[in-house]
Amino acid sequence: MDRYRMTRRGFLAGGLALAGTAVLGSTVGAGTALAADSPHITDCAGWGARPNSDIVPIWNRRPVKILVHHTATPNGGDLGEGAGFALARSIQNFHMDSRGWLDTGQHFTISRGGFVMEGRHRSLEILRGGTRQVEGAHCTGQNIVAVGIENEGTYIDTVPTGALWDSLRATCAYICTQYGIAPTELYGHRDFKNTACPGDALYAMLPRLRGEVAGLLGRNIEGGATHKASWPLLRPGDTGPAVTAAQYLLRDNGLTEVVPNGHYDATTSDAVLRYQDATGAEDVGMIGGETWPVLARTVRSSEDSDAAKAVETLAARRGAESVPDVVDRPDWQRLLGTGGAPADVSVDPTGPPR
């Protein structure tokens, strides 16, 4: 489970033993290929999957993005195919037996040895068709618009193996080819939820992944386009202006016991949990991509409010000479220092994972 994550659903049982920093695969520059071939992907039968317990929903629409996850399991030294298959079976057992889902939640799984496996049944078949989408259960709100890829390991403060990275890059390129997804539309789980997933280290590598996938597809995207607008992830114990801004925003929502001192202290943590419970957050305990969009409301320059003080705090931090008369989502992200190319905020219908 993510080191800093608390959740109503949990994610994947597993420890947090960390291996040393691995050597990544080589950087791929812009090439001449217009389409990417499929890497070898072992289907569900190949790794010994159980039958799904119900019909897998198929949607007559193409996904528009890819979501990168980590399994938050130990960074083990067994890089063999058998270890990858065992991982796939353990994930499926957890999702079906503990979560009560009809099958594995994600569409594809990549082991530390670089072995790519189908996750939810029919995901490989439907991907090869290129026109429809298997409904997943990897990220509520994104399950019919995003392909979910689980990467074995915990990547908070270490990077993936070269074999895993190469397979992730090739798999993303193939998915982009099949569905016409732009290589810039690759995201991390934390972009949409209050979670550390896919880990600080792997999340920081997403701009590189976008650029290298573009290279495999024969596209040369500008460096700035590889960076997507996002929200910072704040955890208990964090300090700084972003924490102060969040504290002002909590006060703006009636949690006036919070002191805007720039420390994510016990009082702030308690207020965050109560706010997330009141707003129906699925993942609780940190402020991330699920809570920021609700917390950071639109603010007008004429206001005298705690939300306006949050804007002032961030503007002072960035040395901004002026801020817009109306501060909305893109402005908040720029003030928080996480601005970039606009993110795709498409969501699927709400409802429990299946």
CSV table of C-alpha atoms in Angstrom, one decimal:
chain,number,residue,atom,x,y,z
A,1,MET,CA,0.0,0.0,0.0
A,2,ASP,CA,1.3,3.5,-0.8
A,3,ARG,CA,3.4,4.7,2.1
A,4,TYR,CA,1.4,7.9,2.7
A,5,ARG,CA,-2.0,6.7,1.5
A,6,MET,CA,-5.2,6.2,3.5
A,7,THR,CA,-8.2,5.0,1.6
A,8,ARG,CA,-11.7,3.7,2.0
A,9,ARG,CA,-10.9,0.9,-0.5
A,10,GLY,CA,-7.2,0.3,-0.1
A,11,PHE,CA,-5.2,-0.6,-3.2
A,12,LEU,CA,-3.0,-3.7,-3.1
A,13,ALA,CA,-1.7,-5.6,-0.1
A,14,GLY,CA,2.1,-5.6,0.0
A,15,GLY,CA,5.2,-4.4,1.7
A,16,LEU,CA,7.5,-1.5,1.0
A,17,ALA,CA,10.9,-3.0,0.9
A,18,LEU,CA,12.9,-0.9,-1.5
A,19,ALA,CA,15.6,-2.0,-3.8
A,20,GLY,CA,18.5,0.3,-4.9
A,21,THR,CA,18.1,2.6,-7.8
A,22,ALA,CA,17.8,0.7,-11.1
A,23,VAL,CA,19.3,1.6,-14.5
A,24,LEU,CA,16.6,2.8,-16.9
A,25,GLY,CA,16.4,1.9,-20.5
A,26,SER,CA,17.8,4.1,-23.2
A,27,THR,CA,16.1,7.3,-24.2
A,28,VAL,CA,14.3,7.1,-27.5
A,29,GLY,CA,14.3,10.2,-29.7
A,30,ALA,CA,11.9,11.1,-32.5
A,31,GLY,CA,11.9,8.4,-35.1
A,32,THR,CA,10.2,7.8,-38.4
A,33,ALA,CA,7.7,5.1,-37.5
A,34,LEU,CA,4.0,6.1,-37.8
A,35,ALA,CA,2.7,3.3,-35.7
A,36,ALA,CA,4.0,1.1,-32.9
A,37,ASP,CA,3.9,-2.7,-32.9
A,38,SER,CA,2.5,-4.6,-30.0
A,39,PRO,CA,5.0,-5.8,-27.4
A,40,HIS,CA,4.5,-9.4,-26.4
A,41,ILE,CA,1.5,-9.5,-24.0
A,42,THR,CA,0.5,-12.6,-22.2
A,43,ASP,CA,-3.2,-13.0,-22.1
A,44,CYS,CA,-5.2,-14.0,-19.0
A,45,ALA,CA,-5.1,-17.7,-19.8
A,46,GLY,CA,-1.4,-17.6,-20.2
A,47,TRP,CA,-0.7,-16.4,-16.6
A,48,GLY,CA,-3.4,-18.6,-15.1
A,49,ALA,CA,-6.2,-16.2,-14.4
A,50,ARG,CA,-9.4,-17.2,-12.7
A,51,PRO,CA,-12.6,-16.7,-14.7
A,52,ASN,CA,-14.2,-13.4,-14.2
A,53,SER,CA,-17.3,-13.6,-11.9
A,54,ASP,CA,-19.6,-11.5,-14.1
A,55,ILE,CA,-19.8,-10.2,-17.6
A,56,VAL,CA,-17.0,-7.7,-18.4
A,57,PRO,CA,-18.6,-4.4,-19.5
A,58,ILE,CA,-17.5,-3.3,-23.0
A,59,TRP,CA,-18.1,0.3,-24.1
A,60,ASN,CA,-18.5,1.4,-27.7
A,61,ARG,CA,-16.1,4.2,-27.4
A,62,ARG,CA,-12.3,4.7,-27.5
A,63,PRO,CA,-10.4,5.7,-24.4
A,64,VAL,CA,-8.7,9.0,-24.5
A,65,LYS,CA,-5.8,8.6,-22.1
A,66,ILE,CA,-3.5,6.2,-20.3
A,67,LEU,CA,-3.2,6.0,-16.5
A,68,VAL,CA,0.1,4.8,-14.9
A,69,HIS,CA,0.0,3.1,-11.5
A,70,HIS,CA,2.4,1.2,-9.3
A,71,THR,CA,1.4,-1.9,-7.4
A,72,ALA,CA,3.0,-0.6,-4.1
A,73,THR,CA,4.4,-4.1,-3.6
A,74,PRO,CA,8.1,-4.9,-2.7
A,75,ASN,CA,10.7,-4.2,-5.4
A,76,GLY,CA,11.7,-7.9,-5.5
A,77,GLY,CA,14.8,-9.3,-7.1
A,78,ASP,CA,13.0,-12.1,-9.0
A,79,LEU,CA,12.6,-10.7,-12.5
A,80,GLY,CA,11.5,-14.0,-14.1
A,81,GLU,CA,8.3,-14.6,-16.0
A,82,GLY,CA,7.0,-16.9,-13.3
A,83,ALA,CA,7.3,-14.1,-10.7
A,84,GLY,CA,5.3,-11.8,-13.0
A,85,PHE,CA,2.6,-14.4,-13.5
A,86,ALA,CA,2.4,-14.9,-9.7
A,87,LEU,CA,2.0,-11.2,-9.3
A,88,ALA,CA,-0.9,-11.1,-11.7
A,89,ARG,CA,-2.6,-13.9,-9.9
A,90,SER,CA,-2.2,-12.2,-6.5
A,91,ILE,CA,-3.6,-9.0,-7.8
A,92,GLN,CA,-6.6,-10.7,-9.3
A,93,ASN,CA,-7.2,-12.7,-6.1
A,94,PHE,CA,-7.1,-9.5,-4.0
A,95,HIS,CA,-9.4,-7.6,-6.3
A,96,MET,CA,-12.0,-10.4,-6.6
A,97,ASP,CA,-11.8,-11.8,-3.0
A,98,SER,CA,-11.2,-8.6,-1.0
A,99,ARG,CA,-12.7,-5.9,-3.2
A,100,GLY,CA,-15.5,-8.0,-4.5
A,101,TRP,CA,-14.8,-7.0,-8.1
A,102,LEU,CA,-15.7,-9.1,-11.1
A,103,ASP,CA,-12.0,-9.4,-12.2
A,104,THR,CA,-8.7,-7.6,-12.0
A,105,GLY,CA,-9.2,-3.9,-11.9
A,106,GLN,CA,-6.5,-2.7,-14.4
A,107,HIS,CA,-6.2,-3.5,-18.1
A,108,PHE,CA,-2.6,-4.4,-18.2
A,109,THR,CA,0.2,-5.3,-15.7
A,110,ILE,CA,4.0,-5.0,-16.2
A,111,SER,CA,6.4,-6.9,-14.0
A,112,ARG,CA,9.8,-5.7,-12.9
A,113,GLY,CA,11.3,-8.1,-15.3
A,114,GLY,CA,9.4,-6.3,-18.1
A,115,PHE,CA,6.8,-9.0,-18.8
A,116,VAL,CA,3.5,-7.5,-20.0
A,117,MET,CA,0.3,-9.2,-19.0
A,118,GLU,CA,-3.3,-8.7,-19.7
A,119,GLY,CA,-5.2,-7.7,-16.5
A,120,ARG,CA,-8.9,-7.7,-16.9
A,121,HIS,CA,-10.3,-10.3,-19.2
A,122,ARG,CA,-10.8,-9.2,-22.8
A,123,SER,CA,-8.6,-6.1,-22.5
A,124,LEU,CA,-6.1,-7.5,-25.0
A,125,GLU,CA,-8.7,-8.5,-27.5
A,126,ILE,CA,-10.5,-5.2,-27.3
A,127,LEU,CA,-7.3,-3.2,-27.5
A,128,ARG,CA,-6.3,-5.1,-30.7
A,129,GLY,CA,-9.7,-4.1,-32.2
A,130,GLY,CA,-8.9,-0.4,-31.5
A,131,THR,CA,-12.5,0.9,-31.4
A,132,ARG,CA,-14.0,-0.1,-28.0
A,133,GLN,CA,-13.0,0.0,-24.3
A,134,VAL,CA,-13.2,-2.6,-21.5
A,135,GLU,CA,-14.5,-0.9,-18.4
A,136,GLY,CA,-11.8,-1.1,-15.7
A,137,ALA,CA,-11.8,-0.5,-12.0
A,138,HIS,CA,-8.4,1.1,-11.6
A,139,CYS,CA,-9.5,4.7,-11.0
A,140,THR,CA,-13.1,5.7,-10.3
A,141,GLY,CA,-14.1,8.5,-12.7
A,142,GLN,CA,-11.6,7.3,-15.4
A,143,ASN,CA,-12.6,3.7,-15.9
A,144,ILE,CA,-14.1,4.0,-19.4
A,145,VAL,CA,-11.9,6.9,-20.7
A,146,ALA,CA,-8.5,5.6,-19.6
A,147,VAL,CA,-6.5,2.4,-20.0
A,148,GLY,CA,-5.0,1.5,-16.7
A,149,ILE,CA,-1.4,0.0,-16.5
A,150,GLU,CA,-0.1,-1.4,-13.2
A,151,ASN,CA,3.7,-1.4,-12.8
A,152,GLU,CA,5.1,-3.9,-10.3
A,153,GLY,CA,6.9,-2.2,-7.4
A,154,THR,CA,7.0,0.8,-5.2
A,155,TYR,CA,8.4,3.9,-6.8
A,156,ILE,CA,8.3,6.5,-4.1
A,157,ASP,CA,12.1,7.1,-3.9
A,158,THR,CA,13.5,4.6,-6.5
A,159,VAL,CA,13.0,4.2,-10.2
A,160,PRO,CA,11.7,1.2,-12.2
A,161,THR,CA,14.0,-1.4,-13.7
A,162,GLY,CA,15.2,-0.8,-17.3
A,163,ALA,CA,13.2,-3.8,-18.4
A,164,LEU,CA,9.9,-2.5,-16.9
A,165,TRP,CA,10.5,1.0,-18.3
A,166,ASP,CA,11.2,-0.3,-21.8
A,167,SER,CA,8.0,-2.4,-21.7
A,168,LEU,CA,5.9,0.5,-20.3
A,169,ARG,CA,7.1,2.7,-23.1
A,170,ALA,CA,6.4,0.1,-25.8
A,171,THR,CA,3.0,-0.7,-24.3
A,172,CYS,CA,1.9,2.9,-24.1
A,173,ALA,CA,3.0,3.5,-27.7
A,174,TYR,CA,1.0,0.5,-28.9
A,175,ILE,CA,-2.1,1.7,-27.0
A,176,CYS,CA,-1.7,5.2,-28.4
A,177,THR,CA,-1.5,3.6,-31.9
A,178,GLN,CA,-4.5,1.5,-31.5
A,179,TYR,CA,-6.8,4.1,-30.1
A,180,GLY,CA,-5.3,7.3,-31.6
A,181,ILE,CA,-4.4,8.6,-28.1
A,182,ALA,CA,-1.9,11.5,-28.2
A,183,PRO,CA,1.4,10.6,-26.4
A,184,THR,CA,0.9,13.7,-24.3
A,185,GLU,CA,-2.2,12.1,-22.7
A,186,LEU,CA,-0.4,9.9,-20.2
A,187,TYR,CA,-1.2,10.5,-16.6
A,188,GLY,CA,-0.5,9.2,-13.1
A,189,HIS,CA,-3.1,7.9,-10.7
A,190,ARG,CA,-2.5,10.8,-8.4
A,191,ASP,CA,-3.7,13.2,-11.1
A,192,PHE,CA,-7.2,12.1,-10.3
A,193,LYS,CA,-7.0,10.8,-6.7
A,194,ASN,CA,-5.5,11.6,-3.3
A,195,THR,CA,-2.8,9.0,-3.6
A,196,ALA,CA,1.0,8.8,-3.9
A,197,CYS,CA,0.5,6.3,-6.8
A,198,PRO,CA,2.5,5.8,-9.1
A,199,GLY,CA,5.1,7.0,-6.6
A,200,ASP,CA,7.0,10.2,-6.5
A,201,ALA,CA,9.9,8.9,-8.6
A,202,LEU,CA,7.8,7.3,-11.4
A,203,TYR,CA,5.4,10.2,-11.5
A,204,ALA,CA,8.3,12.6,-12.0
A,205,MET,CA,9.3,10.5,-15.0
A,206,LEU,CA,6.0,10.9,-16.8
A,207,PRO,CA,7.2,13.9,-18.9
A,208,ARG,CA,10.1,11.7,-20.1
A,209,LEU,CA,7.6,8.9,-20.8
A,210,ARG,CA,5.4,11.1,-22.9
A,211,GLY,CA,8.5,12.3,-24.9
A,212,GLU,CA,9.8,8.8,-25.5
A,213,VAL,CA,6.4,7.4,-26.5
A,214,ALA,CA,6.1,10.3,-29.0
A,215,GLY,CA,9.6,9.3,-30.3
A,216,LEU,CA,8.4,5.7,-30.9
A,217,LEU,CA,5.4,7.1,-32.8
A,218,GLY,CA,7.7,9.3,-35.0
A,219,ARG,CA,6.5,12.5,-33.4
A,220,ASN,CA,8.6,15.3,-32.0
A,221,ILE,CA,6.8,17.1,-29.3
A,222,GLU,CA,8.1,20.3,-27.7
A,223,GLY,CA,9.6,19.9,-24.2
A,224,GLY,CA,6.9,22.0,-22.6
A,225,ALA,CA,4.1,19.9,-24.0
A,226,THR,CA,5.4,16.8,-22.2
A,227,HIS,CA,4.5,18.5,-18.9
A,228,LYS,CA,0.8,18.4,-18.0
A,229,ALA,CA,-1.0,20.7,-15.6
A,230,SER,CA,-1.5,18.9,-12.3
A,231,TRP,CA,-2.1,19.4,-8.6
A,232,PRO,CA,0.6,19.1,-5.9
A,233,LEU,CA,0.4,16.1,-3.5
A,234,LEU,CA,0.4,17.3,0.1
A,235,ARG,CA,1.0,14.8,2.9
A,236,PRO,CA,1.0,15.1,6.7
A,237,GLY,CA,4.3,16.6,7.8
A,238,ASP,CA,4.7,18.7,4.7
A,239,THR,CA,5.5,22.4,5.0
A,240,GLY,CA,5.5,25.4,2.7
A,241,PRO,CA,3.3,27.9,0.9
A,242,ALA,CA,1.1,25.3,-0.8
A,243,VAL,CA,0.2,23.9,2.7
A,244,THR,CA,-0.6,27.4,3.8
A,245,ALA,CA,-2.9,27.9,0.8
A,246,ALA,CA,-4.6,24.6,1.5
A,247,GLN,CA,-5.1,25.7,5.1
A,248,TYR,CA,-6.7,28.9,4.1
A,249,LEU,CA,-9.0,27.0,1.7
A,250,LEU,CA,-10.0,24.6,4.5
A,251,ARG,CA,-10.9,27.7,6.6
A,252,ASP,CA,-12.8,29.0,3.7
A,253,ASN,CA,-14.9,25.8,3.9
A,254,GLY,CA,-15.8,26.4,7.6
A,255,LEU,CA,-12.9,24.5,9.2
A,256,THR,CA,-11.8,27.6,11.1
A,257,GLU,CA,-9.8,25.7,13.7
A,258,VAL,CA,-7.1,25.3,11.1
A,259,VAL,CA,-4.2,27.7,11.6
A,260,PRO,CA,-2.6,28.8,8.3
A,261,ASN,CA,1.0,28.2,9.5
A,262,GLY,CA,2.4,26.3,6.6
A,263,HIS,CA,2.7,23.0,8.5
A,264,TYR,CA,0.5,20.0,7.7
A,265,ASP,CA,0.1,19.3,11.4
A,266,ALA,CA,-2.3,17.2,13.3
A,267,THR,CA,-5.1,19.8,13.3
A,268,THR,CA,-4.8,20.2,9.6
A,269,SER,CA,-4.8,16.5,9.1
A,270,ASP,CA,-7.9,16.1,11.1
A,271,ALA,CA,-9.6,18.9,9.1
A,272,VAL,CA,-8.6,17.3,5.8
A,273,LEU,CA,-10.1,14.0,6.8
A,274,ARG,CA,-13.4,15.6,7.9
A,275,TYR,CA,-13.5,17.7,4.7
A,276,GLN,CA,-12.8,14.6,2.5
A,277,ASP,CA,-15.5,12.7,4.3
A,278,ALA,CA,-18.0,15.5,3.8
A,279,THR,CA,-17.1,15.8,0.1
A,280,GLY,CA,-17.3,12.0,-0.5
A,281,ALA,CA,-13.6,11.6,-1.4
A,282,GLU,CA,-12.7,8.0,-2.2
A,283,ASP,CA,-9.1,8.3,-1.1
A,284,VAL,CA,-8.4,10.2,2.2
A,285,GLY,CA,-5.5,11.4,4.2
A,286,MET,CA,-3.6,13.5,1.6
A,287,ILE,CA,-4.6,16.4,-0.6
A,288,GLY,CA,-4.2,15.4,-4.3
A,289,GLY,CA,-6.0,15.3,-7.6
A,290,GLU,CA,-9.3,14.3,-6.1
A,291,THR,CA,-9.6,17.0,-3.4
A,292,TRP,CA,-7.7,20.0,-4.9
A,293,PRO,CA,-10.3,20.6,-7.6
A,294,VAL,CA,-13.1,20.8,-5.0
A,295,LEU,CA,-11.1,22.7,-2.4
A,296,ALA,CA,-9.7,25.4,-4.8
A,297,ARG,CA,-12.8,27.2,-5.7
A,298,THR,CA,-13.1,30.1,-8.1
A,299,VAL,CA,-11.9,33.3,-6.4
A,300,ARG,CA,-12.6,36.9,-7.5
A,301,SER,CA,-10.3,39.8,-6.9
A,302,SER,CA,-13.0,41.7,-5.0
A,303,GLU,CA,-13.3,39.1,-2.3
A,304,ASP,CA,-12.2,39.4,1.3
A,305,SER,CA,-12.1,35.8,2.2
A,306,ASP,CA,-9.7,33.0,3.3
A,307,ALA,CA,-9.7,31.7,-0.3
A,308,ALA,CA,-8.5,35.1,-1.5
A,309,LYS,CA,-5.7,34.9,1.2
A,310,ALA,CA,-4.7,31.6,-0.3
A,311,VAL,CA,-4.3,33.2,-3.7
A,312,GLU,CA,-2.3,36.1,-2.1
A,313,THR,CA,0.0,33.5,-0.3
A,314,LEU,CA,0.8,31.7,-3.6
A,315,ALA,CA,1.2,34.9,-5.6
A,316,ALA,CA,3.7,36.2,-3.1
A,317,ARG,CA,5.6,32.9,-3.2
A,318,ARG,CA,5.9,33.1,-7.0
A,319,GLY,CA,6.6,36.8,-7.0
A,320,ALA,CA,3.6,37.4,-9.3
A,321,GLU,CA,3.1,41.1,-10.0
A,322,SER,CA,-0.6,40.5,-10.5
A,323,VAL,CA,-3.2,37.7,-10.6
A,324,PRO,CA,-6.3,37.4,-12.8
A,325,ASP,CA,-9.5,39.1,-11.6
A,326,VAL,CA,-11.0,35.6,-11.6
A,327,VAL,CA,-8.8,32.7,-10.4
A,328,ASP,CA,-10.0,29.4,-11.6
A,329,ARG,CA,-8.4,25.9,-12.0
A,330,PRO,CA,-5.6,26.7,-14.5
A,331,ASP,CA,-4.7,29.8,-12.4
A,332,TRP,CA,-4.5,27.8,-9.2
A,333,GLN,CA,-2.3,25.2,-10.9
A,334,ARG,CA,0.1,27.9,-12.1
A,335,LEU,CA,0.2,29.6,-8.7
A,336,LEU,CA,0.9,26.2,-7.1
A,337,GLY,CA,3.7,25.7,-9.5
A,338,THR,CA,2.2,22.8,-11.3
A,339,GLY,CA,1.0,24.5,-14.4
A,340,GLY,CA,1.6,23.0,-17.9
A,341,ALA,CA,-0.4,21.9,-20.9
A,342,PRO,CA,-4.1,21.6,-20.0
A,343,ALA,CA,-5.1,18.2,-18.6
A,344,ASP,CA,-7.9,16.2,-20.1
A,345,VAL,CA,-10.6,16.2,-17.4
A,346,SER,CA,-13.0,13.8,-19.1
A,347,VAL,CA,-14.7,11.5,-16.7
A,348,ASP,CA,-17.0,8.5,-16.9
A,349,PRO,CA,-20.3,8.0,-15.1
A,350,THR,CA,-20.0,7.7,-11.3
A,351,GLY,CA,-20.6,4.4,-9.6
A,352,PRO,CA,-18.9,1.6,-7.7
A,353,PRO,CA,-16.0,-0.3,-9.3
A,354,ARG,CA,-17.1,-3.7,-10.8
